[in-house]
XYZ file of C-alpha atoms in Angstrom:
626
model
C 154.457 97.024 88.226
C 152.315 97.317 85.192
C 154.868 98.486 81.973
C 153.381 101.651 80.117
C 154.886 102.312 76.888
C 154.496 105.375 74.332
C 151.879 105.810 71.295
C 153.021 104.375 67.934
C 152.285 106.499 64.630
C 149.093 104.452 63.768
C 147.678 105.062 67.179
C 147.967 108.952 66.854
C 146.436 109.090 63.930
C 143.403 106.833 64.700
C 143.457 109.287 68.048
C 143.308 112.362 66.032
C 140.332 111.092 63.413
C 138.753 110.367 66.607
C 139.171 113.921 67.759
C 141.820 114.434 69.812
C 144.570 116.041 70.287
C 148.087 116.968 72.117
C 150.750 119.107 72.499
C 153.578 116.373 72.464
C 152.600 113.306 71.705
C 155.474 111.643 72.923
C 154.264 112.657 76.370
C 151.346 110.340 76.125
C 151.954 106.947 77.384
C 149.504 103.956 78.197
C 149.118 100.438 79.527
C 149.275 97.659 77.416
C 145.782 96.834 77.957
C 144.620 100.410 76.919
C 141.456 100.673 74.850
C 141.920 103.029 72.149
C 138.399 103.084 70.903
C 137.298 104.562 74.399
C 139.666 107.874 73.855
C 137.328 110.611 71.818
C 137.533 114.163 71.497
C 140.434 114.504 73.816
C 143.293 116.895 74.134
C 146.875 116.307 75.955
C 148.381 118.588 77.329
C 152.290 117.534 78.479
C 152.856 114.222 79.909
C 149.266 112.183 80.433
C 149.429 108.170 81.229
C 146.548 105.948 80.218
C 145.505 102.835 82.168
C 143.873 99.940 81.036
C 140.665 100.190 79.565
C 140.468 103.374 80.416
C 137.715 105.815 79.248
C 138.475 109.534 78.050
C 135.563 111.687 76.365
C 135.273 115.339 75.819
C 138.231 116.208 78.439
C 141.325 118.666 78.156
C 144.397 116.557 80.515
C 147.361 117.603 81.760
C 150.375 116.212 83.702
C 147.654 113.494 84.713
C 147.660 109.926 85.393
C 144.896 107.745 84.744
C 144.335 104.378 86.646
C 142.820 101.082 84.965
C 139.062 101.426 84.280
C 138.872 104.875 85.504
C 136.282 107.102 83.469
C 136.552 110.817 82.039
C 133.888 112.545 80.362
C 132.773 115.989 79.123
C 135.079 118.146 81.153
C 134.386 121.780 81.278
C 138.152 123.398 81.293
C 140.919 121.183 82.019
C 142.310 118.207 84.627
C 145.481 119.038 86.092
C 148.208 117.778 87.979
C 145.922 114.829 88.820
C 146.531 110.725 89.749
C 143.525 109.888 88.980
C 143.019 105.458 90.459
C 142.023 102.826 89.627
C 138.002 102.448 88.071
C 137.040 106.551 89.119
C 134.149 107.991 87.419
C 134.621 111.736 86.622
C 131.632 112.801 84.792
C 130.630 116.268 84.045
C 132.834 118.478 86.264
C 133.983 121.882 85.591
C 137.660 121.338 86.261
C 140.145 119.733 88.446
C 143.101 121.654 88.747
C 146.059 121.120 91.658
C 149.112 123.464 91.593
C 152.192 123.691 93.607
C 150.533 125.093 96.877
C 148.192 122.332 97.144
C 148.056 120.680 100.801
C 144.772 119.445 100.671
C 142.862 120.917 103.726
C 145.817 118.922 106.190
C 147.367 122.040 108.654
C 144.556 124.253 108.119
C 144.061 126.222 111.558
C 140.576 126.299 112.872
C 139.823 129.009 115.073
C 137.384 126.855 116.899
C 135.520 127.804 120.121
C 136.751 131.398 120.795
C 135.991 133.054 116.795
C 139.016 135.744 117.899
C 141.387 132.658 118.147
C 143.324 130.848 120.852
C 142.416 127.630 120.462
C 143.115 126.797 116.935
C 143.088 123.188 115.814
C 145.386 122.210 113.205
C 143.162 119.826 110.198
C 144.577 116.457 109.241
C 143.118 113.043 107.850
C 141.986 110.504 111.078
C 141.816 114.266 113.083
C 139.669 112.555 116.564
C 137.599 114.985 119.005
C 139.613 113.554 121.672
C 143.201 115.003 119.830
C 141.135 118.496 118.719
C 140.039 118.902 122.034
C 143.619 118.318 123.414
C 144.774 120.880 121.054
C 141.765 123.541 121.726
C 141.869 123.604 125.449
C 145.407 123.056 126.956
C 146.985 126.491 126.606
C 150.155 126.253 127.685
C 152.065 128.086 124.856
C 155.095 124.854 125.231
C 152.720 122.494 124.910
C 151.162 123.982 121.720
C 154.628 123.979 120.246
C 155.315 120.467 120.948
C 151.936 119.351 119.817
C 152.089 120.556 116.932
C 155.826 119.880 115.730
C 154.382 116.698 116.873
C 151.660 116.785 114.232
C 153.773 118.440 111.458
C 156.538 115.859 111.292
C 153.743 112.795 111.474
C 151.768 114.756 108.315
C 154.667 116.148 107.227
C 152.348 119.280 105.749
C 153.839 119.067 102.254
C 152.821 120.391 99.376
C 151.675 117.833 96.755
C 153.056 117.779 93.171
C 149.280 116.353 91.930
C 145.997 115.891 93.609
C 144.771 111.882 94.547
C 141.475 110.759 93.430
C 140.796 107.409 95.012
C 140.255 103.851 93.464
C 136.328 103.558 93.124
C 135.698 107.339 93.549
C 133.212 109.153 91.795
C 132.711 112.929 90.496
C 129.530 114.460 88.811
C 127.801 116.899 87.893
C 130.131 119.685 89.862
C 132.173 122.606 89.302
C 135.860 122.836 90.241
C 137.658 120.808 92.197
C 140.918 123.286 93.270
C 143.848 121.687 95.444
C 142.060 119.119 96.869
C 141.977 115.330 96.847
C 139.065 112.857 97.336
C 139.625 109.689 98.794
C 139.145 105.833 97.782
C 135.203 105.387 97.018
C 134.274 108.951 98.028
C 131.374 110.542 96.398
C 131.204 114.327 94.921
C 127.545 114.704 93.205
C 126.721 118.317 92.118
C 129.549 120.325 94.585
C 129.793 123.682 93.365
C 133.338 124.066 94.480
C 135.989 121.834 96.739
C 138.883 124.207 97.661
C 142.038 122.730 99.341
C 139.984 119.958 100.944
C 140.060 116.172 101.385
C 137.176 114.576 100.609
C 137.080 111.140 101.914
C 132.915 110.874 102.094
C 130.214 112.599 100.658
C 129.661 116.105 99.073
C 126.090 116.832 97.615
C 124.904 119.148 95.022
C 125.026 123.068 95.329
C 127.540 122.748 98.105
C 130.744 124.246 98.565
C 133.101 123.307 100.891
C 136.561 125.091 101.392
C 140.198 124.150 103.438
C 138.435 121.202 105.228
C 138.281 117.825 105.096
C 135.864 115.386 105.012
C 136.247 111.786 106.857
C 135.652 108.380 105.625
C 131.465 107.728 106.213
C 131.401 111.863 106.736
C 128.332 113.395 104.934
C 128.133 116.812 103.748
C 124.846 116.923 101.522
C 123.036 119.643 99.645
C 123.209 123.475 99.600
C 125.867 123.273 102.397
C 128.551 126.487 102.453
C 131.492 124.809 104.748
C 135.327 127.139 105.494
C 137.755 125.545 107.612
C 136.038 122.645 108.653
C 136.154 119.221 109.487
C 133.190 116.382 108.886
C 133.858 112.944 111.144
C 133.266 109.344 109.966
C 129.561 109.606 110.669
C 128.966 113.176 111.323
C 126.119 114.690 109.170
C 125.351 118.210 107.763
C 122.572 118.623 104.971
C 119.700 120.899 103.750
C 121.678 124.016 103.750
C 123.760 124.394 106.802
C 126.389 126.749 106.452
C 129.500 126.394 108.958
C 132.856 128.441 109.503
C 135.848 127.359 111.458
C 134.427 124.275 113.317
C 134.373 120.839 113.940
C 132.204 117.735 113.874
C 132.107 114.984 115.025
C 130.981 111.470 114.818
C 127.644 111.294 115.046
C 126.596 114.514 114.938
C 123.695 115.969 112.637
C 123.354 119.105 111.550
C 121.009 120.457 109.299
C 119.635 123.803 107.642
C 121.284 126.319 110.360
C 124.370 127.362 110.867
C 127.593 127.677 113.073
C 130.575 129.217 113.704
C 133.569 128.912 115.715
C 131.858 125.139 117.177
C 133.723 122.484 118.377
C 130.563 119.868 117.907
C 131.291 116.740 120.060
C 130.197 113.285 119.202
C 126.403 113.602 118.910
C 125.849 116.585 118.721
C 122.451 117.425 116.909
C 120.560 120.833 115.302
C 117.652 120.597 112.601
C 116.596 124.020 112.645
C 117.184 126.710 110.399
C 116.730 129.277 113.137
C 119.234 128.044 115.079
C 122.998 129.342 115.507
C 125.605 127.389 117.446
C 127.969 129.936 117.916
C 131.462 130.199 119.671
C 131.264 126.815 122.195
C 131.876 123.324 122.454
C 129.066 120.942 122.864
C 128.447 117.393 122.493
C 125.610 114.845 122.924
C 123.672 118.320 122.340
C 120.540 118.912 121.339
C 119.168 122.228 119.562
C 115.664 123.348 120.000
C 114.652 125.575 117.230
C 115.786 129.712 117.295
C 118.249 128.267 119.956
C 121.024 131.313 119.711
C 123.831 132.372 121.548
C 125.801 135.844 121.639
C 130.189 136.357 122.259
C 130.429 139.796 121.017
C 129.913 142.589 123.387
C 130.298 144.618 121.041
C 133.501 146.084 123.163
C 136.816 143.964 122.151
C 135.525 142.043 119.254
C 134.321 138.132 119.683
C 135.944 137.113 122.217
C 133.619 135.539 124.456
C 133.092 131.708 124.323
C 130.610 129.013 125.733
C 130.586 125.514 127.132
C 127.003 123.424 127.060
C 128.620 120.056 128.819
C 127.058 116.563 127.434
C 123.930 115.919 126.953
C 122.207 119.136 127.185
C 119.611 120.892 125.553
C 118.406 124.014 124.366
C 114.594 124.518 124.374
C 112.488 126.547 120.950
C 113.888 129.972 121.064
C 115.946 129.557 124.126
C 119.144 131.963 124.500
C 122.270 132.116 126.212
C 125.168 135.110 126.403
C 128.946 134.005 126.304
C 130.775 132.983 128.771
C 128.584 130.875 130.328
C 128.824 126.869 131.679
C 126.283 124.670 131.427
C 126.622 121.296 133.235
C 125.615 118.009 131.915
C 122.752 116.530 130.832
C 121.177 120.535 131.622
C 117.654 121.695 129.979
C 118.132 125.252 129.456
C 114.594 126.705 128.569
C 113.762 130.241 127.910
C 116.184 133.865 126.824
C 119.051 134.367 129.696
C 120.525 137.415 129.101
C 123.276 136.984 132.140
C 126.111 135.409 132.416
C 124.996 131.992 133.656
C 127.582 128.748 135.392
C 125.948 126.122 136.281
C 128.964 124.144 136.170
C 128.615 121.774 139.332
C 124.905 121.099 139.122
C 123.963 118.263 136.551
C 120.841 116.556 135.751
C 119.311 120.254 136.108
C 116.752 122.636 135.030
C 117.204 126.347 133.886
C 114.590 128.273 133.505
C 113.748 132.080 132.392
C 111.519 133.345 134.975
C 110.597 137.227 135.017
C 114.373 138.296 133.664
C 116.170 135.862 136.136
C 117.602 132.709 135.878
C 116.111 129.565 138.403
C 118.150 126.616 138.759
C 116.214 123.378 139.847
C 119.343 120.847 140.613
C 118.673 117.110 139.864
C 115.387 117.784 138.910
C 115.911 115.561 135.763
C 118.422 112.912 137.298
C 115.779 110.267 136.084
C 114.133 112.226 133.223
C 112.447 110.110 130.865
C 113.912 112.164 127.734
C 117.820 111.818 129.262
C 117.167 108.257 130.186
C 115.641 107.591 126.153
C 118.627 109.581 125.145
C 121.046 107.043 126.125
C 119.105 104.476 124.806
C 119.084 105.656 121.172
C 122.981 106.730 120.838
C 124.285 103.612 121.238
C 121.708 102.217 118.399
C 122.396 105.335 116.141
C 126.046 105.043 115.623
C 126.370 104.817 112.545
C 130.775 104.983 112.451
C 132.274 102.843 109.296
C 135.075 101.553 112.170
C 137.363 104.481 110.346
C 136.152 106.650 113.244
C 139.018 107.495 115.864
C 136.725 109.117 118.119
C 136.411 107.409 121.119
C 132.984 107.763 122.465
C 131.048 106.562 126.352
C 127.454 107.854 126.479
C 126.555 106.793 129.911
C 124.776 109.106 131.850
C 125.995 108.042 135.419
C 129.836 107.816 135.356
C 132.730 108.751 137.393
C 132.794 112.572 135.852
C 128.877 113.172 135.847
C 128.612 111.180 139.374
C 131.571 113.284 140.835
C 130.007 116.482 139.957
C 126.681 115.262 141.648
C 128.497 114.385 144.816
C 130.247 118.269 144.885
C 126.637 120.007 144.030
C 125.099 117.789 147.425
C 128.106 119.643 148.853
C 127.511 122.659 147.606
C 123.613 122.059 148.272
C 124.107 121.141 151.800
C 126.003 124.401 152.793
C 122.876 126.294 151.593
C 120.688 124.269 153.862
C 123.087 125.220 156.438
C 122.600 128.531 155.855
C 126.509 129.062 154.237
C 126.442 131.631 152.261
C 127.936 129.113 149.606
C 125.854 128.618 145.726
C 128.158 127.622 143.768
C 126.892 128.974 140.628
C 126.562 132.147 139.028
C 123.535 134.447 137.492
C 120.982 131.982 138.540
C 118.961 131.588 141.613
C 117.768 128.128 143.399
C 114.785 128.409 145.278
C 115.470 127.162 149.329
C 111.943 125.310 149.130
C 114.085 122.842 146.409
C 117.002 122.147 148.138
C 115.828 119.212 149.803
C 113.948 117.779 147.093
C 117.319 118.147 144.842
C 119.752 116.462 147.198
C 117.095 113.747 147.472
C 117.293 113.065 144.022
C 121.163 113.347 143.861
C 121.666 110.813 146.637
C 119.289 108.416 144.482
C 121.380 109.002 141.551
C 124.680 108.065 143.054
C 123.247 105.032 145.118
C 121.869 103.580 141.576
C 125.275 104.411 139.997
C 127.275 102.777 142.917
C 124.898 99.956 142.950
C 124.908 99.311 138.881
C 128.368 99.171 139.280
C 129.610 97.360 142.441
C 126.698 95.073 140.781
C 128.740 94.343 137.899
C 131.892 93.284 139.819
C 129.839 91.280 142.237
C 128.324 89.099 139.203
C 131.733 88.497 137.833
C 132.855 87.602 141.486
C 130.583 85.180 142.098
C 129.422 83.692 138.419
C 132.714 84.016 136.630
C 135.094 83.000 139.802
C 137.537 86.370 138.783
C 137.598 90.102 139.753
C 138.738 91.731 143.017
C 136.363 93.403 145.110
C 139.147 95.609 145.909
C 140.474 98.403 143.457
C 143.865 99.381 142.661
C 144.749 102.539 145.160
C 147.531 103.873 142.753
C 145.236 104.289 140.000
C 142.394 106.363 141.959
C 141.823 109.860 141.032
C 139.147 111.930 142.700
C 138.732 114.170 139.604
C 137.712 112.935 136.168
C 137.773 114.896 132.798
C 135.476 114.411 129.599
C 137.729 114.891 126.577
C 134.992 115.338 123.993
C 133.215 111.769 124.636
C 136.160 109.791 126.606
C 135.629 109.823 130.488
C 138.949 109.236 132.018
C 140.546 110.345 135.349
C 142.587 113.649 134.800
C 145.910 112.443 136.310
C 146.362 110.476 133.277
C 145.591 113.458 130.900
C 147.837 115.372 132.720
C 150.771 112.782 132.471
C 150.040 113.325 128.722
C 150.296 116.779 128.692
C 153.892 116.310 130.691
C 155.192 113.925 128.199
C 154.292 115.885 125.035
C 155.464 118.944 126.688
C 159.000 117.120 128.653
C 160.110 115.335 124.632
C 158.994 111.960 126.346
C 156.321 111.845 123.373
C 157.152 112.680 120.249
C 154.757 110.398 118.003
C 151.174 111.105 117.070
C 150.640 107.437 117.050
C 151.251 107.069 120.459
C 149.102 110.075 121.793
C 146.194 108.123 120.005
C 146.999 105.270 121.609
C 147.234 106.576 124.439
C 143.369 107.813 124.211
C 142.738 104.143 123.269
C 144.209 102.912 126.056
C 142.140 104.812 128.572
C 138.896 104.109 126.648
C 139.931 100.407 126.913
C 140.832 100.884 130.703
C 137.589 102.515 131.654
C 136.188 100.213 133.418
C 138.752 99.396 135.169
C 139.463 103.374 136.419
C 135.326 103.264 136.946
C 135.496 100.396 139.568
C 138.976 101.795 141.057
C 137.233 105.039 141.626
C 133.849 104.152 142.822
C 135.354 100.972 145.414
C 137.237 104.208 147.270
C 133.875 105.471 147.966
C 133.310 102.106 149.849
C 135.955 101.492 152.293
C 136.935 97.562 153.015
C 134.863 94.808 150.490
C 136.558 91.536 151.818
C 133.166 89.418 151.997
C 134.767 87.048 154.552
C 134.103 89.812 157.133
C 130.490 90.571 158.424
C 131.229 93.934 159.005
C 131.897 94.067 154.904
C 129.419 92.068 154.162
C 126.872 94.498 156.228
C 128.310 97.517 153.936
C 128.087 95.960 150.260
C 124.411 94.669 151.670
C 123.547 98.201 152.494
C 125.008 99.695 148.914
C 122.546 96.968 147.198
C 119.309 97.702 148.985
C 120.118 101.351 148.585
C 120.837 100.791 144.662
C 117.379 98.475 144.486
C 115.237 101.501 146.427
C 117.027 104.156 144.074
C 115.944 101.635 140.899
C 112.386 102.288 142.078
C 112.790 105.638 142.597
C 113.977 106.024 138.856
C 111.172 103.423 137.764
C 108.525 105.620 139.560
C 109.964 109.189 137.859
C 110.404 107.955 134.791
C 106.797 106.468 134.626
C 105.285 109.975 135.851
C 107.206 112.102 133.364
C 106.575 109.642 130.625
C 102.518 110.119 131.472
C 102.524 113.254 130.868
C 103.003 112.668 127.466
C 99.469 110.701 127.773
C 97.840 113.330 129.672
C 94.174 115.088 128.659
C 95.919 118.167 126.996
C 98.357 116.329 124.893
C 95.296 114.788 123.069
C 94.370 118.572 121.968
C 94.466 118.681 118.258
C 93.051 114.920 117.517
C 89.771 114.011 116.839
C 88.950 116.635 113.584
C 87.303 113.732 112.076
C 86.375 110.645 114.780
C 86.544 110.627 118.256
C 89.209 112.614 119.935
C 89.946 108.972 122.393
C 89.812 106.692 119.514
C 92.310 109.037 117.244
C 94.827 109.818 119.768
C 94.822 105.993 120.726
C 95.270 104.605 116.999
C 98.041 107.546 116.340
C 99.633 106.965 120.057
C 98.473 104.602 121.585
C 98.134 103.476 125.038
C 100.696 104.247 127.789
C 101.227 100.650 129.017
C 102.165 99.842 125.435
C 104.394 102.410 124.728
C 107.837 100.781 123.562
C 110.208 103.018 125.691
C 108.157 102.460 129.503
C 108.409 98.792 128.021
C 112.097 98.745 127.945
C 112.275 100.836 130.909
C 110.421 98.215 132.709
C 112.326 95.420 131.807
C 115.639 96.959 132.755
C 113.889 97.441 136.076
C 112.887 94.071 136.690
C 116.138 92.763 135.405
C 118.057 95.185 138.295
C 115.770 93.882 140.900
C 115.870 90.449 139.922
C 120.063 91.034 139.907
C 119.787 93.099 143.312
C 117.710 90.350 145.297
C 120.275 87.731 143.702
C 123.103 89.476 145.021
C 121.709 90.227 148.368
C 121.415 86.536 148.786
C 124.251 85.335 147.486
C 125.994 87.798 150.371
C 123.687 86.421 153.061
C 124.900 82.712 152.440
């Protein structure tokens, strides 16, 4: 450990004809390899440590360390109760002052989802949607009590003699810094004011942000206004946006509007200053503009809240009133001023139609937009591998798949005349019913077959794999925690541990989530072989069914090929070239800004994952005729 030692006479006074100043200077110690040319105009204040070549100019310190190389110039007021590391830049700031209540943003309560409270989420450093969302929607009084003794003695929410500013971190141009730290190589350019935050990413000018913290890779850029927040590896919010009480996570991009109460799941995404996420949880969202939502009834306060499952949207000026459920991967289009659950009906339509809500089920099972959707996440994560999220974007998979089997259920008791609709506030029209479950059965016959696929091509090309599934681990209902798809049995063996002692570490309810993100494959084939009966190839009977699961899978590929290319044309379509041509041809422009549909990049891709599935699926079906 480097040695620091106190200032001899000479050294004070060639400090004071340099301009500075202290109130003891026997409090003032420094490194060896201390540059006293680089300390100018500076004033002391108690006990101050000076690292090696260490740079102080124009700056009032007290009860502060500074680390070797680290930089300090033209402070406004004071630094206080600081350990400042190794090789920081702090360059015209206001002040930097930490007293004895500082915590740093970790055990802030977040009264996320439901703005009148109920679901708080306690704030701490590595904080993953899957652990918030554990925390925000299991109830049980018990288990909130174990949870978060859990939390407090792994944090141990203590308050900090001084505030930590990171190795490499840098600090301009901003106003006060109060309680808070910033983390190693973080960025703070122009903030107007950090209050009891950690700051691990990015804060941009003319923002402030208050009891929150900021991840590793988070980005919180200009003009942003942020209370009781927290800002995953990843997650972005720019140009304005103002949030309260809410979370983000990775991935997610928010800009210019504003939220409150939102628990923002991985991907989650709104560019529009007109648009208020309000009082829900969301994720793999996206946010038309003037998309707005309403919990106040203006009866008992705000105590209404929403859920919009993955991979939904919200169309230009569409609205929905709290409580309502959308299912996933749901366009919502138009104002709904009921109550609205569409709950066990994904891949769906809503639309406003003369003050009522129509439901189309399935109607975009093989949408071109959901299918480009999950293309692009998986290319636009942009996670620095601090992120503890744990994240599956597939549309088709156990959770999605099992609520497309119950809504053919619920479907096929309409047909049948049952007066059965499982939903609420919406209508479906009878003359869709058939259409819909057509679509559905297409959607899990390519799901089955992508997946039995998979095992099949391991059986026979890798020599491993079972055909067969392990029984114990089967559970007919799945769960999405915020991103992770896992079978609920296992969440609820959690929840018994936490609340029955049997887990008391924090590490090993992350883990945990690890674990069934690892295993989720193997919980994916478990589940969908049960829907199969008996695989053992040596028997023709078997050999008849998995033959029958591929040749439905290969006609359900076409299916998808043949919707996808017909809602992808009407992109190319007469009226969508209205608006070109001001100055040539109306053809020739559209072409040279569009181009032609048999080029287009996406029906490209789409085309080639086709003829790679039908390719696999004839392969297959021979390989089980041999």
């Amino acid at each position: 450990m480097d040695s620091y030692r106190a200032l001899t006479q000479d050294e004070v006074d060639i400090l004071v004809s340099q301009g500075c100043s202290a109130t003891n200077w026997s409090g003032v110690t420094v490194h060896p390899g201390y540059n006293i040319d680089k300390i100018r105009f500076a004033d002391f204040v108690d006990k101050v440590r000076l690292g090696a070549d260490c740079e102080v100019y124009q700056a009032r310190l007290k009860d502060t360390v500074l680390g070797n190389g680290a930089v300090i110039r033209r402070i406004g007021r004071i630094v206080e109760n600081c350990e400042i590391g190794q090789y920081v830049t702090i360059e015209n700031v206001g002040a930097i002052v930490s007293d004895a209540s500082a915590a740093h943003g970790i055990g802030v309560e977040v009264k996320v989802i439901n703005e009148s409270g109920g679901r708080e989420v306690l704030l701490h450093p590595g904080l993953s949607a899957q652990s918030a969302y554990f925390q925000a929607f299991v109830s049980s009084e018990r288990f909130r009590q174990a949870y978060r003794k859990l939390l407090f003695e792994h944090f141990n929410k203590k308050q900090f003699r001084q505030s930590r500013i990171g190795d490499g971190a840098v600090i301009r141009d901003a106003g006060e810094l109060m309680n808070s730290a910033v983390g190693r190589d973080a960025k703070i350019h122009g903030a107007i004011k950090i209050y009891n935050t950690t700051v691990n990413g990015y804060v941009g000018a003319g923002s402030i942000v208050k009891n929150s913290i900021v991840a590793v890779n988070g980005y919180v850029g200009d003009g942003c206004i942020l209370d009781n927040c927290f800002v995953a590896d990843s997650a972005v919010l720019d140009y304005g946006f103002s949030a309260d009480n809410s979370l983000f996570f990775a991935n997610s991009e928010c800009l210019r509007g504003e939220g409150c109460s939102v628990f923002a799941g991985p991907y989650t995404s709104s560019h529009h200053k007109s648009t208020l996420l309000l009082a829900g949880v969301y994720s793999f969202y996206t946010a038309g503009s003037g998309s707005n939502f309403s919990n106040h009834r203006f009866k008992l306060g705000p105590l209404h809240q929403g859920v919009i499952e993955r991979g939904s949207k919200t169309g230009s000026s569409s609205y929905l009133i709290w409580p309502s459920h959308i299912a996933p991967f749901t366009s919502v289009i138009g104002r709904h001023s009921r109550i609205v659950d569409t709950a066990s009906f994904p891949f769906s339509l809503l639309l406003a139609e003369n003050d009522k809500s129509v439901l189309l089920p399935g109607a975009l099972i093989f949408s071109c937009g959901y299918v480009r959707d999950a293309m692009k996440w998986n290319t636009r994560d942009k996670r620095s591998g601090a992120s503890y999220d744990i994240i599956n974007s597939e549309l088709l998979n156990p959770y999605t798949v099992g609520k497309i089997l119950h809504a053919i259920s619920l479907l096929k008791d309409m047909k049948a005349g049952n007066n059965i609709l499982g939903a609420v506030g919406v209508e479906i029209p009878e003359d869709y019913i058939d259409k819909a479950l057509a679509r559905y059965h297409a959607g899990v016959n390519y799901y089955y077959g992508e997946v039995l696929a998979e095992v099949l091509d391991d059986y026979y090309n890798k020599g491993k794999g079972l055909l067969s599934g392990n029984s114990e681990s089967i559970s007919e209902e799945w769960v999405d925690l915020a991103g992770l798809i896992t079978p609920k049995k296992f969440v609820h063996f959690l929840i018994s541990g936490i609340e029955g002692g049997r887990i008391t570490d924090y590490y090993s309810v992350e883990e945990f989530f690890m674990k069934l993100g690892k295993n989720y494959k193997t919980y994916e084939w478990d589940w969908v072989s049960s829907k199969f009966g008996d695989l053992d190839l040596e028997r023709a009977d078997c050999r008849e069914n998995v033959r029958e699961i591929l040749k439905n899978w290969k006609e359900a590929a076409m299916l998808r090929v043949e919707l996808i290319k017909r809602d992808s044309y009407k992109e190319f379509t007469e009226n969508m070239s209205i608006g070109y041509g001001l100055l040539e041809t109306k053809d020739q422009d559209f072409v040279n800004i569009r181009g032609y549909f048999d080029d287009n990049q996406f029906m490209e891709n789409v085309m080639k994952q086709a003829k790679i599935t039908f390719e696999r699926a004839d392969k297959l079906l021979a390989l089980i005729n041999e």
